[in-house]
């Protein structure tokens, strides 16, 4: 019988921030039983994935081994950890475990996408555990920027793995479980084989600050405002919503939540029992009639999303509410790299209205949900694991985190998506490399990131599109070729019509083309494409995408 | 005779960072004589201007008044101030004045784009002046992140205007003219009617730091490195290049400049006489044979540009040089909002090679070239102008700068592109609004931003493109319609071929269409477009762009 091993395989989230999906396996080689930790999404952008709605990890490797998967465990309800569960569950069909708040939101996602909400099971936190084949999995409460986040304590015959999920060390997190060093020490006590650990903030050189620290500053700011106050943060950061709402209440303002996600999250908080003392809120309909100096809105759209409440307010009226001179807009949030343009656009729109904007540049009104460098160092020391596997981060973050482990004398390895690592021994060893990738949700359809569909869109966006139509009767051109263009200048540098120049050049080619060329669709297309690209380059300095349509009358 | 007035009109740069173009006029209403200050570009992005090469201010307003323009003055050689001069000069054909280094680079640009390099005149700094109609224009040396930057002291019959250009207050700028409070006081002495002033860094709450301050830190860093050192900054920041090169030299390293812009700038510095003591450099060919611990490269690409030297090194070999484990890469620069993705991509590529990356997060290795809030305050006080017109900044920056003026008891106005302001009186007054816009350089052709060309490209990128071809004989369809798609999924949610479904649906329509519809090309196109968009929405959840090609055989 072959030796049993404990393996770790990231399919998403290692070498990027987002799209988390990690696999653990235990058993003889190629017969391991698996559990999956998180099944998240990442978001498209115009540069690399225009028109795409959502991005999932490619789970083909998992699907092919479906009968060997015991369960999925979801650490918390951020989209990059839970967002793909509803979309992909039907391809795996195993139980999904999460704490109450996460499971509550997860069930809604399952329902939204035709998956079985019953498969989503609520579990209690440590010391309870879920048995899943050779794994025994405990949910260790951690603080993060969403309620009921959990690290996973995964006991296996090869030892204990602590998978932190996203976390910070916060002893006063406003909502939910404070960091409890004694509990962590208890987890560490039997010995930790591997600490698989969040790396997002490894470059932050100071100890992380508590969620509690922003409350007094926000209260002071709101109290000093004279017009309407509008604040935005991630809807899922319910502790922050509470802090904001309490600041409004304390300043004698009526509080109104704007944006679907905002209301959905607070409702989920109340229904799952974790949020009992949220200040009263009023509806947007009622808010309209409240004097603006007595009103505080808490709105979606901290990342500049075009359809969120903040962007709508910045463009004018939203649900009857408008901002104006003397109002205050607070970004109680950090702009995620890549979202700067959207956020700045909103700021300038508000500036045009005379609205005062306060953002996080002073550091007073926002704290991060991730452990900073010194906090990670502390966790290494508490857990004293045999090895540290950095996860949840770009390559440079994983590498910095591995360096930190080395400083602490702990074995480590930078393992990016697709690297299966054997955790059974004294140090991590690469077991094999697995092909990984991304799946795009494009409208209602899932396509592979490398299918060429999105590549063609990018090319049309960069180069424009020319369509050449010609009709042949037998092998003789019937009439002149016909050119349509989309996304190209009408007039070339010679001031002639681009369409006419191209029609002329293709027409001339057809006149001189041999019968053999005219008889061969592929050759005809290749030649015409070449001519069009060359003529366009001469006329307008661009080589467009070309579609050639040959119709033959018989 | 109507009253004469002094007006200010930004055509670019007010309400944005980039594409600077300001107009001053003096004379009777609608008979003013004009000067233009700066003619810069801004850069396209995938989100708003895919495929575009460069963006200019729309100068139609100026072109229509060409006979009233006396001259163009260029404050400094950054692309957002000088970049459009070569491209647009032929439409204005007036003299262009700049200091030596700027004029040197300007002449190269004029030659590159078929404009007359003789039109670019070199002028000396204050107290010399250029007479241009009713204007007398002095170049006031200011420090900035490129040599020989100038503010303009513009004397008019309605008083003195100080147009700062981009500037900082640096008494030890490494290269070029230090800030000289006595000279500024001399300029202010006769009284300043209007201070038209850079607003870029108004939100920075501390006094700006000197270029000199980064030298010792960079020297320390380079001295401590054990492998190859590669540093990047803007090629035009010649003072920084000098600091970097000297740090390399001091550490006993051979210094090599990589990237066309880098060599071009240093050459321009030497040829224009401002750079006499730059350390010796070696060629890339020679660099290949130098042991890496004795080598320092200074490379282009601080903003993550895909074709610059930094990006090429991050993807592998460049001119025979490669980076590897233990090498150091220094970003002696700040990432401009919007460029994060490109910069982060390079950092992670280097991380995969094992290269250590140092960026500006510590604040040690870069200083800004713009005056901070407290510096602007100081300038207000030195100049004591009758009014402050904030320029060079997004709306929120202009607004914050106007607030600062108000705090200092100075009249002010936020005037965005297209706002003509009368500066003649005690406070700024809107004179009129002028239509402004952007011109895209697209390949070799200039197109209006609102022409719809780029809008079509964006739509194809977001929605894909369907082409329907049908042939009619008389008013009868000949054969079946034919569908081509580009940038769309092959299979719909029903697992049927999208092309086949669309062909089927269009075919059915043609069978049931009335003779009247079949006879009318426009109606036929509209109907078929509608059918295709609806079918595609049903099948794949997207509404594509549609081109319908109707060929009629007669």
PDB file of C-alpha atoms in Angstrom, chain B residues 188-406:
ATOM      1  CA  UNK B 188       5.117  90.458  -6.904  1.00  0.00           C
ATOM      2  CA  UNK B 189       6.233  93.989  -6.153  1.00  0.00           C
ATOM      3  CA  UNK B 190       4.368  95.947  -8.841  1.00  0.00           C
ATOM      4  CA  UNK B 191       1.214  94.110  -7.810  1.00  0.00           C
ATOM      5  CA  UNK B 192      -0.258  90.926  -9.266  1.00  0.00           C
ATOM      6  CA  UNK B 193      -3.718  91.119 -10.781  1.00  0.00           C
ATOM      7  CA  UNK B 194      -4.170  87.346 -11.056  1.00  0.00           C
ATOM      8  CA  UNK B 195      -2.248  84.308  -9.872  1.00  0.00           C
ATOM      9  CA  UNK B 196      -3.147  81.361 -12.091  1.00  0.00           C
ATOM     10  CA  UNK B 197      -1.772  78.503 -10.100  1.00  0.00           C
ATOM     11  CA  UNK B 198      -0.968  74.753 -10.172  1.00  0.00           C
ATOM     12  CA  UNK B 199      -3.365  72.794  -7.911  1.00  0.00           C
ATOM     13  CA  UNK B 200      -2.125  69.195  -8.272  1.00  0.00           C
ATOM     14  CA  UNK B 201      -0.917  68.661  -4.700  1.00  0.00           C
ATOM     15  CA  UNK B 202      -3.279  70.972  -2.841  1.00  0.00           C
ATOM     16  CA  UNK B 203      -4.494  68.017  -0.742  1.00  0.00           C
ATOM     17  CA  UNK B 204      -0.960  67.253   0.536  1.00  0.00           C
ATOM     18  CA  UNK B 205      -0.918  68.720   3.998  1.00  0.00           C
ATOM     19  CA  UNK B 206       2.832  68.925   4.608  1.00  0.00           C
ATOM     20  CA  UNK B 207       5.417  71.225   3.074  1.00  0.00           C
ATOM     21  CA  UNK B 208       6.978  69.665  -0.006  1.00  0.00           C
ATOM     22  CA  UNK B 209      10.363  68.024   0.306  1.00  0.00           C
ATOM     23  CA  UNK B 210      13.421  68.925  -1.728  1.00  0.00           C
ATOM     24  CA  UNK B 211      14.757  66.830  -4.574  1.00  0.00           C
ATOM     25  CA  UNK B 212      18.029  66.911  -2.655  1.00  0.00           C
ATOM     26  CA  UNK B 213      16.520  64.857   0.191  1.00  0.00           C
ATOM     27  CA  UNK B 214      16.279  61.619  -1.789  1.00  0.00           C
ATOM     28  CA  UNK B 215      19.980  61.509  -2.744  1.00  0.00           C
ATOM     29  CA  UNK B 216      21.430  60.177   0.531  1.00  0.00           C
ATOM     30  CA  UNK B 217      18.657  57.583   0.882  1.00  0.00           C
ATOM     31  CA  UNK B 218      19.129  56.301  -2.651  1.00  0.00           C
ATOM     32  CA  UNK B 219      22.908  56.210  -2.172  1.00  0.00           C
ATOM     33  CA  UNK B 220      22.468  54.170   1.018  1.00  0.00           C
ATOM     34  CA  UNK B 221      20.119  51.735  -0.696  1.00  0.00           C
ATOM     35  CA  UNK B 222      22.379  51.217  -3.717  1.00  0.00           C
ATOM     36  CA  UNK B 223      25.458  50.832  -1.520  1.00  0.00           C
ATOM     37  CA  UNK B 224      23.742  48.083   0.466  1.00  0.00           C
ATOM     38  CA  UNK B 225      22.687  46.054  -2.587  1.00  0.00           C
ATOM     39  CA  UNK B 226      24.547  42.874  -3.432  1.00  0.00           C
ATOM     40  CA  UNK B 227      23.189  41.962  -6.881  1.00  0.00           C
ATOM     41  CA  UNK B 228      22.372  44.098  -9.896  1.00  0.00           C
ATOM     42  CA  UNK B 229      20.522  47.339  -9.169  1.00  0.00           C
ATOM     43  CA  UNK B 230      17.872  48.585 -11.566  1.00  0.00           C
ATOM     44  CA  UNK B 231      16.061  51.866 -10.951  1.00  0.00           C
ATOM     45  CA  UNK B 232      13.257  53.568 -12.799  1.00  0.00           C
ATOM     46  CA  UNK B 233      11.847  57.075 -12.781  1.00  0.00           C
ATOM     47  CA  UNK B 234      10.387  59.415 -15.407  1.00  0.00           C
ATOM     48  CA  UNK B 235      13.047  59.869 -18.074  1.00  0.00           C
ATOM     49  CA  UNK B 236      12.431  63.615 -18.032  1.00  0.00           C
ATOM     50  CA  UNK B 237      13.335  63.872 -14.350  1.00  0.00           C
ATOM     51  CA  UNK B 238      16.979  64.473 -15.161  1.00  0.00           C
ATOM     52  CA  UNK B 239      17.825  65.614 -11.637  1.00  0.00           C
ATOM     53  CA  UNK B 240      16.652  62.214 -10.391  1.00  0.00           C
ATOM     54  CA  UNK B 241      18.581  60.414 -13.134  1.00  0.00           C
ATOM     55  CA  UNK B 242      21.659  62.262 -11.955  1.00  0.00           C
ATOM     56  CA  UNK B 243      20.996  61.330  -8.328  1.00  0.00           C
ATOM     57  CA  UNK B 244      20.518  57.696  -9.316  1.00  0.00           C
ATOM     58  CA  UNK B 245      23.594  57.601 -11.542  1.00  0.00           C
ATOM     59  CA  UNK B 246      25.725  59.232  -8.868  1.00  0.00           C
ATOM     60  CA  UNK B 247      24.519  56.697  -6.310  1.00  0.00           C
ATOM     61  CA  UNK B 248      25.599  53.928  -8.692  1.00  0.00           C
ATOM     62  CA  UNK B 249      28.941  55.543  -9.353  1.00  0.00           C
ATOM     63  CA  UNK B 250      29.587  56.091  -5.662  1.00  0.00           C
ATOM     64  CA  UNK B 251      28.902  52.396  -5.033  1.00  0.00           C
ATOM     65  CA  UNK B 252      31.526  51.507  -7.648  1.00  0.00           C
ATOM     66  CA  UNK B 253      28.996  50.424 -10.249  1.00  0.00           C
ATOM     67  CA  UNK B 254      28.989  51.021 -13.987  1.00  0.00           C
ATOM     68  CA  UNK B 255      25.849  52.877 -14.955  1.00  0.00           C
ATOM     69  CA  UNK B 256      23.807  52.089 -18.047  1.00  0.00           C
ATOM     70  CA  UNK B 257      20.736  53.969 -19.288  1.00  0.00           C
ATOM     71  CA  UNK B 258      18.075  51.731 -20.846  1.00  0.00           C
ATOM     72  CA  UNK B 259      15.157  52.898 -22.949  1.00  0.00           C
ATOM     73  CA  UNK B 260      14.961  55.356 -25.828  1.00  0.00           C
ATOM     74  CA  UNK B 261      13.381  58.177 -23.787  1.00  0.00           C
ATOM     75  CA  UNK B 262      16.087  57.877 -21.134  1.00  0.00           C
ATOM     76  CA  UNK B 263      18.934  58.369 -23.594  1.00  0.00           C
ATOM     77  CA  UNK B 264      17.028  61.048 -25.512  1.00  0.00           C
ATOM     78  CA  UNK B 265      16.486  63.099 -22.359  1.00  0.00           C
ATOM     79  CA  UNK B 266      20.069  62.906 -21.139  1.00  0.00           C
ATOM     80  CA  UNK B 267      21.293  63.818 -24.627  1.00  0.00           C
ATOM     81  CA  UNK B 268      18.900  66.779 -24.699  1.00  0.00           C
ATOM     82  CA  UNK B 269      20.198  67.832 -21.295  1.00  0.00           C
ATOM     83  CA  UNK B 270      23.770  67.772 -22.504  1.00  0.00           C
ATOM     84  CA  UNK B 271      23.060  69.393 -25.887  1.00  0.00           C
ATOM     85  CA  UNK B 272      21.033  72.205 -24.347  1.00  0.00           C
ATOM     86  CA  UNK B 273      23.860  72.885 -21.944  1.00  0.00           C
ATOM     87  CA  UNK B 274      22.080  72.277 -18.670  1.00  0.00           C
ATOM     88  CA  UNK B 275      23.728  68.960 -17.877  1.00  0.00           C
ATOM     89  CA  UNK B 276      27.505  69.112 -17.784  1.00  0.00           C
ATOM     90  CA  UNK B 277      28.418  66.721 -14.997  1.00  0.00           C
ATOM     91  CA  UNK B 278      26.372  63.564 -15.540  1.00  0.00           C
ATOM     92  CA  UNK B 279      28.345  60.447 -14.542  1.00  0.00           C
ATOM     93  CA  UNK B 280      29.816  58.378 -17.366  1.00  0.00           C
ATOM     94  CA  UNK B 281      27.500  55.724 -18.670  1.00  0.00           C
ATOM     95  CA  UNK B 282      28.130  52.530 -20.601  1.00  0.00           C
ATOM     96  CA  UNK B 283      26.172  51.007 -23.460  1.00  0.00           C
ATOM     97  CA  UNK B 284      23.857  48.008 -23.019  1.00  0.00           C
ATOM     98  CA  UNK B 285      26.299  45.974 -25.135  1.00  0.00           C
ATOM     99  CA  UNK B 286      29.067  46.668 -22.648  1.00  0.00           C
ATOM    100  CA  UNK B 287      26.786  46.228 -19.654  1.00  0.00           C
ATOM    101  CA  UNK B 288      26.206  42.575 -20.558  1.00  0.00           C
ATOM    102  CA  UNK B 289      29.786  41.694 -19.681  1.00  0.00           C
ATOM    103  CA  UNK B 290      29.943  43.584 -16.367  1.00  0.00           C
ATOM    104  CA  UNK B 291      29.473  41.432 -13.218  1.00  0.00           C
ATOM    105  CA  UNK B 292      25.985  42.151 -11.906  1.00  0.00           C
ATOM    106  CA  UNK B 293      27.182  43.352  -8.505  1.00  0.00           C
ATOM    107  CA  UNK B 294      29.106  46.088 -10.339  1.00  0.00           C
ATOM    108  CA  UNK B 295      26.227  47.211 -12.528  1.00  0.00           C
ATOM    109  CA  UNK B 296      23.385  49.674 -12.192  1.00  0.00           C
ATOM    110  CA  UNK B 297      20.703  50.145 -14.833  1.00  0.00           C
ATOM    111  CA  UNK B 298      18.485  53.208 -14.999  1.00  0.00           C
ATOM    112  CA  UNK B 299      15.459  52.313 -17.064  1.00  0.00           C
ATOM    113  CA  UNK B 300      12.233  53.711 -18.511  1.00  0.00           C
ATOM    114  CA  UNK B 301       8.803  52.465 -17.492  1.00  0.00           C
ATOM    115  CA  UNK B 302       8.069  53.774 -14.002  1.00  0.00           C
ATOM    116  CA  UNK B 303       4.344  53.704 -14.824  1.00  0.00           C
ATOM    117  CA  UNK B 304       4.287  50.090 -15.937  1.00  0.00           C
ATOM    118  CA  UNK B 305       4.145  50.894 -19.660  1.00  0.00           C
ATOM    119  CA  UNK B 306       4.088  47.565 -21.489  1.00  0.00           C
ATOM    120  CA  UNK B 307       6.817  48.372 -24.005  1.00  0.00           C
ATOM    121  CA  UNK B 308       9.211  50.233 -21.723  1.00  0.00           C
ATOM    122  CA  UNK B 309      12.473  48.758 -20.485  1.00  0.00           C
ATOM    123  CA  UNK B 310      11.161  47.899 -16.991  1.00  0.00           C
ATOM    124  CA  UNK B 311       8.285  45.846 -18.390  1.00  0.00           C
ATOM    125  CA  UNK B 312      10.557  44.103 -20.888  1.00  0.00           C
ATOM    126  CA  UNK B 313      13.020  43.185 -18.128  1.00  0.00           C
ATOM    127  CA  UNK B 314      10.122  41.894 -16.039  1.00  0.00           C
ATOM    128  CA  UNK B 315       9.130  39.568 -18.878  1.00  0.00           C
ATOM    129  CA  UNK B 316      12.656  38.229 -19.483  1.00  0.00           C
ATOM    130  CA  UNK B 317      15.723  39.244 -21.439  1.00  0.00           C
ATOM    131  CA  UNK B 318      16.111  42.841 -22.716  1.00  0.00           C
ATOM    132  CA  UNK B 319      19.114  43.745 -24.851  1.00  0.00           C
ATOM    133  CA  UNK B 320      20.883  40.717 -23.441  1.00  0.00           C
ATOM    134  CA  UNK B 321      20.268  41.749 -19.826  1.00  0.00           C
ATOM    135  CA  UNK B 322      18.192  39.715 -17.359  1.00  0.00           C
ATOM    136  CA  UNK B 323      17.300  40.160 -13.718  1.00  0.00           C
ATOM    137  CA  UNK B 324      17.485  37.358 -11.209  1.00  0.00           C
ATOM    138  CA  UNK B 325      17.352  36.274  -7.576  1.00  0.00           C
ATOM    139  CA  UNK B 326      19.067  38.789  -5.308  1.00  0.00           C
ATOM    140  CA  UNK B 327      18.828  41.740  -7.711  1.00  0.00           C
ATOM    141  CA  UNK B 328      17.140  44.955  -6.623  1.00  0.00           C
ATOM    142  CA  UNK B 329      14.538  46.965  -8.518  1.00  0.00           C
ATOM    143  CA  UNK B 330      13.809  50.501  -7.305  1.00  0.00           C
ATOM    144  CA  UNK B 331      10.734  52.491  -8.264  1.00  0.00           C
ATOM    145  CA  UNK B 332      12.024  56.038  -7.644  1.00  0.00           C
ATOM    146  CA  UNK B 333       8.593  57.275  -8.644  1.00  0.00           C
ATOM    147  CA  UNK B 334       4.946  57.459  -7.705  1.00  0.00           C
ATOM    148  CA  UNK B 335       2.312  55.458  -9.543  1.00  0.00           C
ATOM    149  CA  UNK B 336      -0.145  57.787 -11.263  1.00  0.00           C
ATOM    150  CA  UNK B 337      -3.777  56.783 -10.520  1.00  0.00           C
ATOM    151  CA  UNK B 338      -4.937  54.443 -13.248  1.00  0.00           C
ATOM    152  CA  UNK B 339      -1.507  52.892 -13.819  1.00  0.00           C
ATOM    153  CA  UNK B 340      -1.637  50.597 -10.768  1.00  0.00           C
ATOM    154  CA  UNK B 341      -2.418  47.440 -12.738  1.00  0.00           C
ATOM    155  CA  UNK B 342       0.598  47.832 -15.013  1.00  0.00           C
ATOM    156  CA  UNK B 343       2.981  48.633 -12.174  1.00  0.00           C
ATOM    157  CA  UNK B 344       1.711  45.792  -9.983  1.00  0.00           C
ATOM    158  CA  UNK B 345       2.039  43.357 -12.910  1.00  0.00           C
ATOM    159  CA  UNK B 346       5.728  44.259 -13.225  1.00  0.00           C
ATOM    160  CA  UNK B 347       6.304  43.986  -9.485  1.00  0.00           C
ATOM    161  CA  UNK B 348       4.840  40.488  -9.442  1.00  0.00           C
ATOM    162  CA  UNK B 349       6.863  39.412 -12.470  1.00  0.00           C
ATOM    163  CA  UNK B 350      10.010  40.545 -10.688  1.00  0.00           C
ATOM    164  CA  UNK B 351       8.863  38.823  -7.516  1.00  0.00           C
ATOM    165  CA  UNK B 352       8.620  35.563  -9.480  1.00  0.00           C
ATOM    166  CA  UNK B 353      12.257  36.043 -10.521  1.00  0.00           C
ATOM    167  CA  UNK B 354      13.257  36.535  -6.882  1.00  0.00           C
ATOM    168  CA  UNK B 355      14.068  40.221  -7.408  1.00  0.00           C
ATOM    169  CA  UNK B 356      13.664  42.488  -4.374  1.00  0.00           C
ATOM    170  CA  UNK B 357      11.416  45.450  -5.090  1.00  0.00           C
ATOM    171  CA  UNK B 358      11.614  48.792  -3.364  1.00  0.00           C
ATOM    172  CA  UNK B 359       8.923  51.339  -4.046  1.00  0.00           C
ATOM    173  CA  UNK B 360       7.894  54.707  -2.699  1.00  0.00           C
ATOM    174  CA  UNK B 361       5.749  53.366   0.160  1.00  0.00           C
ATOM    175  CA  UNK B 362       8.378  54.458   2.694  1.00  0.00           C
ATOM    176  CA  UNK B 363       8.539  57.965   1.187  1.00  0.00           C
ATOM    177  CA  UNK B 364      12.339  57.798   1.066  1.00  0.00           C
ATOM    178  CA  UNK B 365      13.090  57.426  -2.614  1.00  0.00           C
ATOM    179  CA  UNK B 366      10.815  59.891  -4.350  1.00  0.00           C
ATOM    180  CA  UNK B 367       9.528  63.431  -3.947  1.00  0.00           C
ATOM    181  CA  UNK B 368       6.807  65.104  -5.949  1.00  0.00           C
ATOM    182  CA  UNK B 369       7.403  67.926  -8.417  1.00  0.00           C
ATOM    183  CA  UNK B 370       4.336  69.899  -7.353  1.00  0.00           C
ATOM    184  CA  UNK B 371       3.788  72.397  -4.569  1.00  0.00           C
ATOM    185  CA  UNK B 372       1.830  71.029  -1.599  1.00  0.00           C
ATOM    186  CA  UNK B 373      -0.974  72.787   0.272  1.00  0.00           C
ATOM    187  CA  UNK B 374       1.278  74.777   2.631  1.00  0.00           C
ATOM    188  CA  UNK B 375       3.560  75.740  -0.291  1.00  0.00           C
ATOM    189  CA  UNK B 376       0.583  77.075  -2.247  1.00  0.00           C
ATOM    190  CA  UNK B 377      -0.414  79.038   0.810  1.00  0.00           C
ATOM    191  CA  UNK B 378       3.075  80.527   0.909  1.00  0.00           C
ATOM    192  CA  UNK B 379       2.882  81.489  -2.766  1.00  0.00           C
ATOM    193  CA  UNK B 380      -0.482  83.177  -2.236  1.00  0.00           C
ATOM    194  CA  UNK B 381       1.181  85.236   0.468  1.00  0.00           C
ATOM    195  CA  UNK B 382       4.294  86.098  -1.537  1.00  0.00           C
ATOM    196  CA  UNK B 383       2.360  87.095  -4.640  1.00  0.00           C
ATOM    197  CA  UNK B 384      -0.533  88.734  -2.772  1.00  0.00           C
ATOM    198  CA  UNK B 385      -2.584  88.770  -5.973  1.00  0.00           C
ATOM    199  CA  UNK B 386      -5.945  90.415  -6.405  1.00  0.00           C
ATOM    200  CA  UNK B 387      -7.348  87.016  -7.409  1.00  0.00           C
ATOM    201  CA  UNK B 388      -6.301  83.366  -7.556  1.00  0.00           C
ATOM    202  CA  UNK B 389      -7.424  81.150 -10.428  1.00  0.00           C
ATOM    203  CA  UNK B 390      -6.666  77.515  -9.600  1.00  0.00           C
ATOM    204  CA  UNK B 391      -5.572  75.470 -12.619  1.00  0.00           C
ATOM    205  CA  UNK B 392      -3.879  72.153 -13.390  1.00  0.00           C
ATOM    206  CA  UNK B 393      -6.038  69.777 -11.428  1.00  0.00           C
ATOM    207  CA  UNK B 394      -9.217  67.782 -11.149  1.00  0.00           C
ATOM    208  CA  UNK B 395     -12.306  69.686 -10.076  1.00  0.00           C
ATOM    209  CA  UNK B 396     -11.892  68.659  -6.429  1.00  0.00           C
ATOM    210  CA  UNK B 397      -8.339  70.052  -6.446  1.00  0.00           C
ATOM    211  CA  UNK B 398      -9.373  73.338  -8.051  1.00  0.00           C
ATOM    212  CA  UNK B 399     -12.141  73.645  -5.490  1.00  0.00           C
ATOM    213  CA  UNK B 400      -9.821  72.954  -2.566  1.00  0.00           C
ATOM    214  CA  UNK B 401      -7.362  75.502  -3.942  1.00  0.00           C
ATOM    215  CA  UNK B 402     -10.136  78.124  -4.239  1.00  0.00           C
ATOM    216  CA  UNK B 403     -11.007  77.411  -0.596  1.00  0.00           C
ATOM    217  CA  UNK B 404      -7.390  78.049   0.336  1.00  0.00           C
ATOM    218  CA  UNK B 405      -7.542  81.396  -1.478  1.00  0.00           C
ATOM    219  CA  UNK B 406     -10.728  82.253   0.403  1.00  0.00           C
TER     220      UNK B 406
END
